[in-house]
Amino acid sequence: MRMTQSFRATKRAPLLQVAKSAVATALAWIVAGLLVPGPPPVFAAIAALLVVQPSLNQSFTKAIERSVGVIVGVVIASLLGLAFGSESWVILLATVVALAVAWALRMTSGTTNQVAISALLVLALGTATPGYAMNRVLETLIGAVIGFVVNVLLVPPVAVAPARTDALGLGAAVADSLERLARALTSVQTPAQLTELMLEARLMRPMVRKAEADIEAASDSLTLNPRARRHRADLAVSQALIDRYSPIVTQVIGMTRAVVDRYDPGLVDEPAVHAIADQLRRAAHDVRLDPHLASTAPEAPRVPHADAETTADEGPALTAPLTIETPSADHWVLIGSLLEDLRRIHEALVEPPTAATESAPSQPR
């Protein structure tokens, strides 16, 4: 691992976020300097800087953490200062007591650190200044409020777009994987081709994890957000797509694993295998037929197959009865496994849409 990976992120923070942090810090410094007498308003500037977060929910949490941490730390430092004076060992004692109190109260790591830092700073810098402790509390509250207000007023962050992109990408990947598996079942495969087939199927797992993480981030970004109302419908569509396709990912990976483990060239001669491959192509067609996926994603190339009636202008194709001839003794276990997974894929595709999906617009905003 390179040393730079320990302090560098994979991507830059949005420039707007940096600008908001700078504006909040400057305003907190100016306002606290005008309202609170004493030394430079460092506490206010730090509070504003920490409170400006990628979402308003996180900003509110940071504001609470910062404010509670400073108040508890100041109270501990003040009590110890009154009891033991301003000796240097009292500063160390205050830090230890602050950490112990935060642990006993089950405070978060951010609040715990703030309690200890505040206690240390109050005793180290403020014991000779009357009212220093209370002024630092007021200063912190001013900085936290300004940081939150700036984050609300200057384009409150919304993270719905990445979730929608992930949902559409997952749908396209599912359709591609279904078509790849259909091709593998109807043509002789080499070991290298089977390995590639398995790797491509497994690549959908991190796509599902990323999609779920972005859905969570999007939901977090809409909490307390005044712009949330116009974006909740889009988020509901993305959530519905991911909920529908995530189980299919599991089935496709399982089917691919079964084919790779039990593959032999004689599979291409099984009529049942060709029937299953045709159903996989129909399933891929149905995925691409999803109104949200079809109306927002670029037109994807489709693999032609025997059933010419399954066009994009018609309804779902995975509805025709499937008649399976008795497979050979060498392949019946694999074919039975594929049929069961195919049944589950069918159920996922024909499941009625949720209320959120039905009410959500099909076009992006």
CSV table of C-alpha atoms in Angstrom, one decimal:
chain,number,residue,atom,x,y,z
A,1,MET,CA,0.0,0.0,0.0
A,2,ARG,CA,1.3,3.4,-0.9
A,3,MET,CA,1.8,5.9,1.9
A,4,THR,CA,-0.3,8.5,0.1
A,5,GLN,CA,-3.4,6.2,0.5
A,6,SER,CA,-3.4,6.8,4.2
A,7,PHE,CA,-4.2,10.5,3.8
A,8,ARG,CA,-5.6,10.8,0.2
A,9,ALA,CA,-9.2,10.1,-0.8
A,10,THR,CA,-10.1,8.2,-4.0
A,11,LYS,CA,-12.0,11.3,-5.3
A,12,ARG,CA,-12.1,15.0,-4.4
A,13,ALA,CA,-14.9,16.5,-2.4
A,14,PRO,CA,-17.2,18.7,-4.4
A,15,LEU,CA,-15.9,22.2,-4.8
A,16,LEU,CA,-19.2,23.6,-3.6
A,17,GLN,CA,-18.7,21.7,-0.3
A,18,VAL,CA,-15.2,23.3,0.1
A,19,ALA,CA,-16.7,26.7,-0.6
A,20,LYS,CA,-19.5,26.3,1.9
A,21,SER,CA,-16.9,25.2,4.6
A,22,ALA,CA,-14.9,28.3,3.9
A,23,VAL,CA,-17.9,30.6,4.0
A,24,ALA,CA,-19.2,29.1,7.2
A,25,THR,CA,-15.8,29.3,8.9
A,26,ALA,CA,-15.4,33.0,8.0
A,27,LEU,CA,-18.9,33.9,9.1
A,28,ALA,CA,-18.5,32.1,12.4
A,29,TRP,CA,-15.3,33.9,13.1
A,30,ILE,CA,-16.7,37.3,12.3
A,31,VAL,CA,-20.1,36.8,14.1
A,32,ALA,CA,-18.5,35.2,17.2
A,33,GLY,CA,-15.8,37.8,17.3
A,34,LEU,CA,-18.5,40.5,17.4
A,35,LEU,CA,-20.7,38.9,20.0
A,36,VAL,CA,-18.3,37.1,22.3
A,37,PRO,CA,-15.6,39.1,24.0
A,38,GLY,CA,-12.1,37.6,24.7
A,39,PRO,CA,-9.5,35.8,22.6
A,40,PRO,CA,-10.0,35.0,18.9
A,41,PRO,CA,-13.1,32.9,18.3
A,42,VAL,CA,-11.2,29.7,17.5
A,43,PHE,CA,-14.0,27.4,18.9
A,44,ALA,CA,-16.6,29.0,16.6
A,45,ALA,CA,-14.5,28.6,13.5
A,46,ILE,CA,-13.7,25.0,14.3
A,47,ALA,CA,-17.4,24.2,15.1
A,48,ALA,CA,-18.5,25.7,11.8
A,49,LEU,CA,-15.9,23.9,9.8
A,50,LEU,CA,-16.8,20.5,11.3
A,51,VAL,CA,-20.6,21.0,11.0
A,52,VAL,CA,-20.6,21.5,7.2
A,53,GLN,CA,-21.0,17.9,6.1
A,54,PRO,CA,-22.1,16.2,2.8
A,55,SER,CA,-25.7,16.0,4.1
A,56,LEU,CA,-27.9,18.1,6.4
A,57,ASN,CA,-28.5,15.0,8.6
A,58,GLN,CA,-24.8,14.6,9.1
A,59,SER,CA,-24.4,18.4,9.7
A,60,PHE,CA,-27.1,18.3,12.4
A,61,THR,CA,-25.4,15.3,14.0
A,62,LYS,CA,-22.0,17.0,14.0
A,63,ALA,CA,-23.6,20.2,15.5
A,64,ILE,CA,-25.0,18.1,18.4
A,65,GLU,CA,-21.8,16.2,18.9
A,66,ARG,CA,-19.7,19.4,18.9
A,67,SER,CA,-22.1,21.3,21.2
A,68,VAL,CA,-22.6,18.5,23.7
A,69,GLY,CA,-18.9,17.7,23.8
A,70,VAL,CA,-17.9,21.3,24.5
A,71,ILE,CA,-20.5,21.8,27.2
A,72,VAL,CA,-19.6,18.6,29.0
A,73,GLY,CA,-15.9,19.3,28.7
A,74,VAL,CA,-16.2,22.9,29.9
A,75,VAL,CA,-18.3,21.8,33.0
A,76,ILE,CA,-15.7,19.1,33.9
A,77,ALA,CA,-12.8,21.6,33.5
A,78,SER,CA,-14.6,24.3,35.5
A,79,LEU,CA,-15.4,22.0,38.4
A,80,LEU,CA,-11.8,20.6,38.5
A,81,GLY,CA,-10.4,24.1,38.2
A,82,LEU,CA,-12.4,25.3,41.1
A,83,ALA,CA,-11.5,22.3,43.2
A,84,PHE,CA,-7.8,22.0,42.5
A,85,GLY,CA,-6.7,25.2,40.8
A,86,SER,CA,-4.7,25.6,37.6
A,87,GLU,CA,-1.7,23.4,38.2
A,88,SER,CA,-0.4,21.5,35.2
A,89,TRP,CA,-1.4,18.1,36.6
A,90,VAL,CA,-5.0,19.3,36.8
A,91,ILE,CA,-5.0,19.6,33.0
A,92,LEU,CA,-4.0,15.9,32.7
A,93,LEU,CA,-6.5,14.9,35.3
A,94,ALA,CA,-9.3,16.8,33.5
A,95,THR,CA,-8.4,15.0,30.2
A,96,VAL,CA,-8.6,11.6,31.9
A,97,VAL,CA,-11.8,12.4,33.8
A,98,ALA,CA,-13.4,13.8,30.5
A,99,LEU,CA,-12.6,10.5,28.7
A,100,ALA,CA,-14.0,8.5,31.6
A,101,VAL,CA,-17.2,10.5,31.8
A,102,ALA,CA,-17.7,10.2,28.0
A,103,TRP,CA,-17.2,6.5,28.2
A,104,ALA,CA,-19.6,6.1,31.1
A,105,LEU,CA,-22.2,8.1,29.1
A,106,ARG,CA,-21.7,6.0,26.0
A,107,MET,CA,-20.9,9.0,23.9
A,108,THR,CA,-19.8,8.7,20.3
A,109,SER,CA,-16.1,8.8,19.4
A,110,GLY,CA,-16.5,12.4,18.0
A,111,THR,CA,-18.3,13.6,21.1
A,112,THR,CA,-15.7,11.8,23.4
A,113,ASN,CA,-12.8,13.5,21.7
A,114,GLN,CA,-14.6,16.9,21.9
A,115,VAL,CA,-15.2,16.5,25.6
A,116,ALA,CA,-11.5,15.8,26.3
A,117,ILE,CA,-10.2,18.5,24.0
A,118,SER,CA,-12.6,21.1,25.4
A,119,ALA,CA,-11.6,20.3,29.0
A,120,LEU,CA,-7.9,20.5,28.1
A,121,LEU,CA,-8.2,23.8,26.3
A,122,VAL,CA,-10.3,25.5,29.0
A,123,LEU,CA,-7.8,24.6,31.7
A,124,ALA,CA,-4.7,25.3,29.6
A,125,LEU,CA,-5.8,28.6,28.1
A,126,GLY,CA,-8.8,30.0,30.1
A,127,THR,CA,-8.3,29.7,33.8
A,128,ALA,CA,-6.9,33.2,34.1
A,129,THR,CA,-9.8,34.8,32.1
A,130,PRO,CA,-13.1,35.4,33.9
A,131,GLY,CA,-16.0,33.8,32.1
A,132,TYR,CA,-13.8,32.1,29.6
A,133,ALA,CA,-15.5,28.7,30.0
A,134,MET,CA,-19.1,30.1,29.3
A,135,ASN,CA,-17.8,32.2,26.5
A,136,ARG,CA,-16.3,29.2,24.8
A,137,VAL,CA,-19.7,27.4,25.0
A,138,LEU,CA,-21.5,30.3,23.5
A,139,GLU,CA,-18.8,30.6,20.8
A,140,THR,CA,-19.2,26.9,19.9
A,141,LEU,CA,-23.0,27.2,19.7
A,142,ILE,CA,-22.7,30.2,17.4
A,143,GLY,CA,-20.3,28.3,15.1
A,144,ALA,CA,-22.4,25.2,15.0
A,145,VAL,CA,-25.6,27.1,14.1
A,146,ILE,CA,-23.8,29.1,11.4
A,147,GLY,CA,-22.3,26.0,9.9
A,148,PHE,CA,-25.7,24.3,9.7
A,149,VAL,CA,-27.5,27.3,8.4
A,150,VAL,CA,-24.9,27.8,5.6
A,151,ASN,CA,-25.3,24.2,4.6
A,152,VAL,CA,-29.0,24.6,4.4
A,153,LEU,CA,-29.1,27.9,2.5
A,154,LEU,CA,-26.3,27.3,0.0
A,155,VAL,CA,-27.6,24.5,-2.2
A,156,PRO,CA,-28.3,21.8,0.4
A,157,PRO,CA,-26.6,18.6,-0.8
A,158,VAL,CA,-28.7,15.9,-2.6
A,159,ALA,CA,-27.1,12.6,-3.4
A,160,VAL,CA,-29.9,10.9,-5.4
A,161,ALA,CA,-28.2,10.9,-8.8
A,162,PRO,CA,-25.5,8.3,-7.9
A,163,ALA,CA,-28.2,5.9,-6.6
A,164,ARG,CA,-30.2,6.2,-9.8
A,165,THR,CA,-27.1,5.6,-11.9
A,166,ASP,CA,-26.3,2.5,-9.9
A,167,ALA,CA,-29.9,1.2,-10.2
A,168,LEU,CA,-29.9,1.6,-14.0
A,169,GLY,CA,-26.4,0.1,-14.3
A,170,LEU,CA,-27.4,-2.9,-12.2
A,171,GLY,CA,-30.4,-3.6,-14.4
A,172,ALA,CA,-28.3,-3.4,-17.6
A,173,ALA,CA,-25.7,-5.7,-16.0
A,174,VAL,CA,-28.4,-8.3,-15.0
A,175,ALA,CA,-29.7,-8.3,-18.6
A,176,ASP,CA,-26.2,-8.7,-20.0
A,177,SER,CA,-25.4,-11.6,-17.6
A,178,LEU,CA,-28.6,-13.4,-18.5
A,179,GLU,CA,-27.8,-13.2,-22.2
A,180,ARG,CA,-24.2,-14.3,-21.6
A,181,LEU,CA,-25.4,-17.4,-19.7
A,182,ALA,CA,-27.9,-18.2,-22.5
A,183,ARG,CA,-25.1,-18.1,-25.0
A,184,ALA,CA,-22.9,-20.3,-22.9
A,185,LEU,CA,-25.7,-22.9,-22.6
A,186,THR,CA,-26.2,-23.2,-26.4
A,187,SER,CA,-22.5,-23.2,-27.6
A,188,VAL,CA,-19.5,-25.3,-26.6
A,189,GLN,CA,-17.4,-23.4,-24.0
A,190,THR,CA,-13.7,-23.6,-23.3
A,191,PRO,CA,-12.4,-23.6,-19.7
A,192,ALA,CA,-11.2,-20.1,-20.2
A,193,GLN,CA,-14.6,-19.0,-21.4
A,194,LEU,CA,-16.3,-20.6,-18.4
A,195,THR,CA,-13.9,-18.8,-16.0
A,196,GLU,CA,-14.6,-15.5,-17.7
A,197,LEU,CA,-18.4,-16.2,-17.4
A,198,MET,CA,-18.1,-16.8,-13.7
A,199,LEU,CA,-16.0,-13.7,-13.1
A,200,GLU,CA,-18.4,-11.5,-15.0
A,201,ALA,CA,-21.3,-12.8,-13.0
A,202,ARG,CA,-19.5,-12.2,-9.7
A,203,LEU,CA,-18.8,-8.6,-10.7
A,204,MET,CA,-22.5,-7.9,-10.1
A,205,ARG,CA,-22.0,-8.4,-6.3
A,206,PRO,CA,-20.0,-5.2,-5.8
A,207,MET,CA,-22.4,-3.4,-8.0
A,208,VAL,CA,-25.3,-4.4,-5.6
A,209,ARG,CA,-23.2,-3.3,-2.5
A,210,LYS,CA,-22.4,0.0,-4.1
A,211,ALA,CA,-26.0,0.6,-5.1
A,212,GLU,CA,-27.2,-0.2,-1.6
A,213,ALA,CA,-24.6,2.1,-0.1
A,214,ASP,CA,-25.6,4.9,-2.5
A,215,ILE,CA,-29.3,4.4,-1.7
A,216,GLU,CA,-28.5,4.8,2.0
A,217,ALA,CA,-26.4,7.9,1.3
A,218,ALA,CA,-29.2,9.4,-0.9
A,219,SER,CA,-31.8,8.7,1.9
A,220,ASP,CA,-29.5,10.4,4.4
A,221,SER,CA,-29.0,13.4,2.1
A,222,LEU,CA,-32.8,13.9,2.0
A,223,THR,CA,-33.3,13.9,5.8
A,224,LEU,CA,-34.0,17.4,7.0
A,225,ASN,CA,-33.4,18.7,3.4
A,226,PRO,CA,-35.9,21.3,2.2
A,227,ARG,CA,-35.3,20.0,-1.4
A,228,ALA,CA,-36.3,16.5,-0.4
A,229,ARG,CA,-39.9,16.5,-1.6
A,230,ARG,CA,-38.9,16.8,-5.3
A,231,HIS,CA,-36.4,14.0,-5.1
A,232,ARG,CA,-38.1,11.4,-3.0
A,233,ALA,CA,-40.0,9.9,-6.0
A,234,ASP,CA,-36.7,9.4,-7.9
A,235,LEU,CA,-35.2,7.7,-4.9
A,236,ALA,CA,-38.2,5.4,-4.6
A,237,VAL,CA,-37.8,4.4,-8.2
A,238,SER,CA,-34.1,3.6,-7.6
A,239,GLN,CA,-34.9,1.6,-4.5
A,240,ALA,CA,-37.6,-0.4,-6.3
A,241,LEU,CA,-35.2,-1.2,-9.1
A,242,ILE,CA,-32.5,-2.4,-6.8
A,243,ASP,CA,-34.9,-4.4,-4.7
A,244,ARG,CA,-36.1,-6.1,-7.8
A,245,TYR,CA,-32.8,-6.9,-9.4
A,246,SER,CA,-30.7,-7.8,-6.3
A,247,PRO,CA,-32.4,-11.2,-5.9
A,248,ILE,CA,-31.9,-11.9,-9.6
A,249,VAL,CA,-28.2,-11.2,-9.2
A,250,THR,CA,-28.1,-14.0,-6.6
A,251,GLN,CA,-29.9,-16.4,-8.9
A,252,VAL,CA,-27.8,-15.6,-11.9
A,253,ILE,CA,-24.6,-16.1,-10.0
A,254,GLY,CA,-25.9,-19.4,-8.7
A,255,MET,CA,-26.9,-20.6,-12.1
A,256,THR,CA,-23.5,-19.6,-13.5
A,257,ARG,CA,-21.8,-21.4,-10.7
A,258,ALA,CA,-23.8,-24.6,-11.4
A,259,VAL,CA,-23.1,-24.4,-15.1
A,260,VAL,CA,-19.3,-24.0,-14.5
A,261,ASP,CA,-19.1,-26.8,-11.9
A,262,ARG,CA,-21.2,-29.3,-13.9
A,263,TYR,CA,-20.4,-28.3,-17.5
A,264,ASP,CA,-19.7,-30.7,-20.3
A,265,PRO,CA,-19.9,-30.2,-24.0
A,266,GLY,CA,-22.9,-32.6,-24.2
A,267,LEU,CA,-25.1,-29.9,-22.7
A,268,VAL,CA,-25.6,-28.2,-26.1
A,269,ASP,CA,-27.4,-31.3,-27.3
A,270,GLU,CA,-30.0,-31.2,-24.6
A,271,PRO,CA,-33.4,-29.8,-25.8
A,272,ALA,CA,-34.2,-28.7,-22.3
A,273,VAL,CA,-31.0,-26.6,-22.1
A,274,HIS,CA,-32.0,-24.8,-25.3
A,275,ALA,CA,-35.5,-24.1,-23.8
A,276,ILE,CA,-33.8,-22.7,-20.6
A,277,ALA,CA,-31.5,-20.6,-22.7
A,278,ASP,CA,-34.5,-19.2,-24.5
A,279,GLN,CA,-36.2,-18.3,-21.2
A,280,LEU,CA,-33.0,-16.6,-20.1
A,281,ARG,CA,-33.1,-14.4,-23.2
A,282,ARG,CA,-36.7,-13.7,-22.5
A,283,ALA,CA,-35.8,-12.7,-18.9
A,284,ALA,CA,-33.1,-10.3,-20.3
A,285,HIS,CA,-35.7,-8.9,-22.6
A,286,ASP,CA,-38.1,-8.3,-19.7
A,287,VAL,CA,-35.4,-6.6,-17.6
A,288,ARG,CA,-34.6,-4.2,-20.5
A,289,LEU,CA,-38.4,-3.7,-20.9
A,290,ASP,CA,-38.7,-2.2,-17.4
A,291,PRO,CA,-40.3,1.2,-17.9
A,292,HIS,CA,-37.8,3.1,-15.7
A,293,LEU,CA,-34.8,1.3,-17.2
A,294,ALA,CA,-36.0,1.6,-20.8
A,295,SER,CA,-36.9,5.3,-20.5
A,296,THR,CA,-33.7,6.5,-18.9
A,297,ALA,CA,-30.9,4.2,-20.0
A,298,PRO,CA,-29.3,4.2,-23.5
A,299,GLU,CA,-30.7,1.6,-25.8
A,300,ALA,CA,-28.7,-1.6,-25.2
A,301,PRO,CA,-28.0,-4.1,-27.9
A,302,ARG,CA,-30.2,-7.2,-27.6
A,303,VAL,CA,-29.2,-10.7,-28.5
A,304,PRO,CA,-31.7,-12.1,-31.1
A,305,HIS,CA,-33.3,-15.4,-30.4
A,306,ALA,CA,-35.7,-17.8,-31.8
A,307,ASP,CA,-38.9,-16.1,-30.6
A,308,ALA,CA,-39.4,-13.2,-33.0
A,309,GLU,CA,-42.5,-12.1,-31.2
A,310,THR,CA,-40.7,-10.8,-28.1
A,311,THR,CA,-40.1,-7.2,-29.1
A,312,ALA,CA,-39.8,-4.1,-27.0
A,313,ASP,CA,-43.3,-3.0,-28.1
A,314,GLU,CA,-45.0,-5.9,-26.4
A,315,GLY,CA,-45.5,-7.0,-22.8
A,316,PRO,CA,-43.2,-9.2,-20.8
A,317,ALA,CA,-42.0,-12.2,-22.6
A,318,LEU,CA,-41.3,-14.5,-19.7
A,319,THR,CA,-44.9,-15.7,-19.6
A,320,ALA,CA,-45.1,-18.5,-22.2
A,321,PRO,CA,-45.5,-22.1,-20.9
A,322,LEU,CA,-42.2,-23.9,-20.7
A,323,THR,CA,-42.2,-27.6,-21.8
A,324,ILE,CA,-39.1,-29.6,-20.8
A,325,GLU,CA,-38.2,-32.9,-22.3
A,326,THR,CA,-36.8,-35.5,-19.9
A,327,PRO,CA,-33.1,-34.7,-19.7
A,328,SER,CA,-30.3,-37.3,-19.8
A,329,ALA,CA,-29.1,-39.0,-16.6
A,330,ASP,CA,-25.8,-37.0,-16.8
A,331,HIS,CA,-27.5,-33.6,-16.9
A,332,TRP,CA,-30.8,-33.8,-14.9
A,333,VAL,CA,-29.3,-32.4,-11.7
A,334,LEU,CA,-28.0,-29.3,-13.5
A,335,ILE,CA,-31.1,-28.8,-15.5
A,336,GLY,CA,-33.3,-29.1,-12.4
A,337,SER,CA,-31.2,-26.6,-10.6
A,338,LEU,CA,-31.4,-24.1,-13.5
A,339,LEU,CA,-35.1,-24.5,-13.7
A,340,GLU,CA,-35.6,-23.7,-10.0
A,341,ASP,CA,-33.4,-20.6,-10.3
A,342,LEU,CA,-35.3,-19.6,-13.5
A,343,ARG,CA,-38.6,-19.9,-11.6
A,344,ARG,CA,-37.3,-17.5,-8.9
A,345,ILE,CA,-36.1,-15.0,-11.6
A,346,HIS,CA,-39.6,-15.2,-13.2
A,347,GLU,CA,-41.2,-14.5,-9.8
A,348,ALA,CA,-38.9,-11.4,-9.3
A,349,LEU,CA,-39.8,-10.1,-12.7
A,350,VAL,CA,-43.5,-10.5,-12.6
A,351,GLU,CA,-43.9,-9.3,-9.0
A,352,PRO,CA,-46.3,-6.3,-9.1
A,353,PRO,CA,-44.6,-2.9,-8.6
A,354,THR,CA,-44.8,-1.2,-5.2
A,355,ALA,CA,-46.9,1.8,-4.6
A,356,ALA,CA,-43.7,4.0,-4.7
A,357,THR,CA,-42.8,2.6,-8.1
A,358,GLU,CA,-46.3,3.1,-9.5
A,359,SER,CA,-46.5,6.8,-8.3
A,360,ALA,CA,-42.9,7.7,-9.3
A,361,PRO,CA,-42.3,9.4,-12.6
A,362,SER,CA,-40.5,7.4,-15.3
A,363,GLN,CA,-38.5,10.3,-16.6
A,364,PRO,CA,-35.5,11.8,-14.7
A,365,ARG,CA,-35.9,15.2,-13.3
